[in-house]
């Protein structure tokens, strides 16, 4: 990918992410603010490593990368499906930074949510590190660490919101699940 194409993709991606996230910036402690910066870091990683995405397909780092990317996709698909199907999403109040799918009326605790509280952010985590393994470099590792940090901040901010929304039920859910990786973290 040429430099100007990379700049164009990052510019358009940033405009798209800003378009999706603009409401969050009016609520500086909203999880959406942190999610924006995590998504920017992941966008940078994907663009940075795009030229080598399919090189050396049988190399161990590539195989691990594809495994992480497959887990990322699986978590994203299941996470969105379960939130939509079981979360009882409702239209957010005017001025709310939440998307409809985030404004759930029921706590989802099945599927991936049975083991981890944030499958969608875990998906971003696996995407970041899967993209990093395509061509590990100091810049790629730095971007993956930035994405990881902002995903943790996103999850922590959302947990504060969920405790306010679901109360003790969410506190009990937190006690029996992990943040991103089942049984580990």
Coordinates of C-alpha atoms in Angstrom, one line a residue:
X1 CA 0.0 0.0 0.0
X2 CA 1.5 3.3 -1.0
X3 CA 1.9 6.1 1.5
X4 CA -0.9 8.3 0.0
X5 CA -3.3 5.3 0.0
X6 CA -2.4 4.6 3.7
X7 CA -3.0 8.3 4.6
X8 CA -6.3 8.2 2.7
X9 CA -7.5 5.0 4.4
X10 CA -6.5 6.3 7.8
X11 CA -8.1 9.7 7.1
X12 CA -11.4 8.2 5.8
X13 CA -11.4 5.6 8.7
X14 CA -10.9 8.4 11.2
X15 CA -13.8 10.4 9.7
X16 CA -16.0 7.3 9.8
X17 CA -15.0 6.6 13.4
X18 CA -15.6 10.2 14.4
X19 CA -19.0 10.0 12.7
X20 CA -19.9 7.0 14.8
X21 CA -18.4 8.3 18.0
X22 CA -19.3 12.0 18.0
X23 CA -22.0 11.7 20.6
X24 CA -19.5 10.1 23.0
X25 CA -17.2 13.1 23.0
X26 CA -19.9 15.2 24.7
X27 CA -19.7 12.7 27.6
X28 CA -16.0 12.6 28.3
X29 CA -16.2 9.7 30.8
X30 CA -18.3 7.6 28.4
X31 CA -16.8 4.3 27.3
X32 CA -17.3 5.5 23.7
X33 CA -14.5 8.0 24.0
X34 CA -11.9 5.3 25.0
X35 CA -13.4 3.0 22.3
X36 CA -12.7 5.6 19.6
X37 CA -9.0 5.7 20.5
X38 CA -8.8 1.9 20.7
X39 CA -10.4 1.7 17.2
X40 CA -7.9 4.3 15.9
X41 CA -5.0 2.3 17.1
X42 CA -6.4 -0.9 15.5
X43 CA -7.0 1.0 12.3
X44 CA -3.4 2.1 12.3
X45 CA -2.3 -1.5 12.9
X46 CA -4.3 -2.8 10.0
X47 CA -3.1 -0.1 7.6
X48 CA 0.5 -0.5 8.8
X49 CA 0.6 -4.2 8.3
X50 CA -1.7 -4.4 5.2
X51 CA 1.2 -4.9 2.7
X52 CA 2.3 -8.1 4.4
X53 CA -1.1 -9.5 5.4
X54 CA -0.8 -12.5 3.2
X55 CA 2.9 -13.1 3.1
X56 CA 4.4 -16.3 4.3
X57 CA 1.0 -17.9 5.0
X58 CA 2.4 -21.0 6.7
X59 CA 4.8 -19.2 9.1
X60 CA 4.0 -19.8 12.8
X61 CA 3.4 -16.1 13.4
X62 CA 1.0 -16.0 10.5
X63 CA -0.9 -19.1 11.7
X64 CA -1.2 -17.6 15.2
X65 CA -2.3 -14.3 13.7
X66 CA -5.0 -16.0 11.7
X67 CA -6.2 -17.9 14.8
X68 CA -6.4 -14.6 16.7
X69 CA -8.3 -13.0 13.8
X70 CA -10.7 -15.9 13.6
X71 CA -11.4 -15.7 17.4
X72 CA -11.9 -11.9 16.9
X73 CA -14.5 -12.4 14.2
X74 CA -16.3 -15.2 16.2
X75 CA -16.5 -13.0 19.3
X76 CA -17.8 -10.0 17.3
X77 CA -20.5 -12.0 15.5
X78 CA -21.7 -13.8 18.6
X79 CA -21.4 -10.7 20.8
X80 CA -23.5 -8.5 18.5
X81 CA -26.0 -11.3 17.9
X82 CA -26.6 -12.0 21.6
X83 CA -26.9 -8.3 22.5
X84 CA -29.4 -7.8 19.7
X85 CA -31.3 -11.0 20.4
X86 CA -31.3 -11.1 24.2
X87 CA -30.3 -7.7 25.5
X88 CA -33.6 -6.1 24.7
X89 CA -32.0 -3.1 23.0
X90 CA -34.1 0.1 23.1
X91 CA -33.7 3.5 21.5
X92 CA -31.4 5.6 23.7
X93 CA -32.6 8.8 25.3
X94 CA -32.0 11.9 23.3
X95 CA -28.4 13.1 23.8
X96 CA -27.2 9.7 25.1
X97 CA -23.9 8.5 23.8
X98 CA -25.2 5.0 23.6
X99 CA -26.1 3.1 20.4
X100 CA -29.3 1.2 20.4
X101 CA -27.5 -2.2 20.7
X102 CA -25.7 -0.8 23.8
X103 CA -28.8 0.4 25.5
X104 CA -29.9 -3.0 26.7
X105 CA -32.6 -3.7 29.2
X106 CA -31.5 -7.2 30.1
X107 CA -28.1 -8.4 31.2
X108 CA -26.8 -11.0 28.7
X109 CA -25.0 -13.9 30.4
X110 CA -25.0 -16.7 27.9
X111 CA -22.6 -17.7 25.1
X112 CA -19.3 -15.8 25.3
X113 CA -20.9 -13.5 27.9
X114 CA -21.1 -16.5 30.2
X115 CA -17.3 -16.4 30.5
X116 CA -16.2 -12.9 29.7
X117 CA -18.0 -9.5 30.3
X118 CA -16.8 -7.8 27.1
X119 CA -16.7 -10.1 24.1
X120 CA -16.9 -7.2 21.7
X121 CA -13.9 -5.5 23.3
X122 CA -12.1 -8.8 23.5
X123 CA -12.7 -9.1 19.8
X124 CA -10.9 -5.8 19.3
X125 CA -8.1 -7.0 21.5
X126 CA -7.6 -10.2 19.4
X127 CA -7.9 -8.1 16.2
X128 CA -5.1 -5.8 17.4
X129 CA -2.7 -8.6 18.4
X130 CA -3.6 -10.6 15.3
X131 CA -2.8 -7.7 13.1
X132 CA 0.4 -7.1 15.0
X133 CA 1.6 -10.6 14.4
X134 CA 1.3 -10.1 10.6
X135 CA 4.5 -8.0 10.9
X136 CA 5.7 -7.5 14.4
X137 CA 7.6 -4.2 14.7
X138 CA 8.2 -1.7 17.5
X139 CA 5.5 0.5 16.0
X140 CA 3.0 -2.4 15.6
X141 CA 3.6 -3.5 19.2
X142 CA 3.2 0.1 20.4
X143 CA -0.1 0.4 18.6
X144 CA -1.3 -2.9 19.9
X145 CA -0.4 -1.8 23.5
X146 CA -2.2 1.5 23.0
X147 CA -5.3 -0.4 21.7
X148 CA -5.1 -2.8 24.6
X149 CA -4.8 0.1 27.1
X150 CA -7.8 1.9 25.6
X151 CA -9.9 -1.3 25.4
X152 CA -9.2 -1.8 29.2
X153 CA -10.3 1.8 29.8
X154 CA -13.3 1.3 27.6
X155 CA -14.3 -1.8 29.5
X156 CA -13.8 -0.2 32.9
X157 CA -15.9 2.8 31.9
X158 CA -18.7 0.6 30.6
X159 CA -18.6 -1.5 33.8
X160 CA -19.3 1.7 35.8
X161 CA -22.2 2.4 33.5
X162 CA -23.5 -1.2 33.8
X163 CA -23.3 -1.1 37.6
X164 CA -25.5 1.9 37.5
X165 CA -27.9 0.2 35.0
X166 CA -28.0 -3.3 36.4
X167 CA -26.9 -2.9 40.1
X168 CA -26.1 -5.9 42.2
X169 CA -26.9 -8.3 39.3
X170 CA -24.0 -6.8 37.4
X171 CA -21.7 -6.9 40.5
X172 CA -22.5 -10.7 40.9
X173 CA -21.8 -11.1 37.1
X174 CA -18.5 -9.4 37.5
X175 CA -17.5 -11.8 40.3
X176 CA -18.1 -14.9 38.2
X177 CA -16.6 -13.8 34.9
X178 CA -13.4 -12.4 33.5
X179 CA -12.8 -9.1 31.6
X180 CA -11.6 -10.4 28.2
X181 CA -10.1 -13.9 28.3
X182 CA -12.0 -16.8 29.9
X183 CA -10.4 -18.0 33.2
X184 CA -7.4 -15.8 32.7
X185 CA -8.1 -12.0 32.4

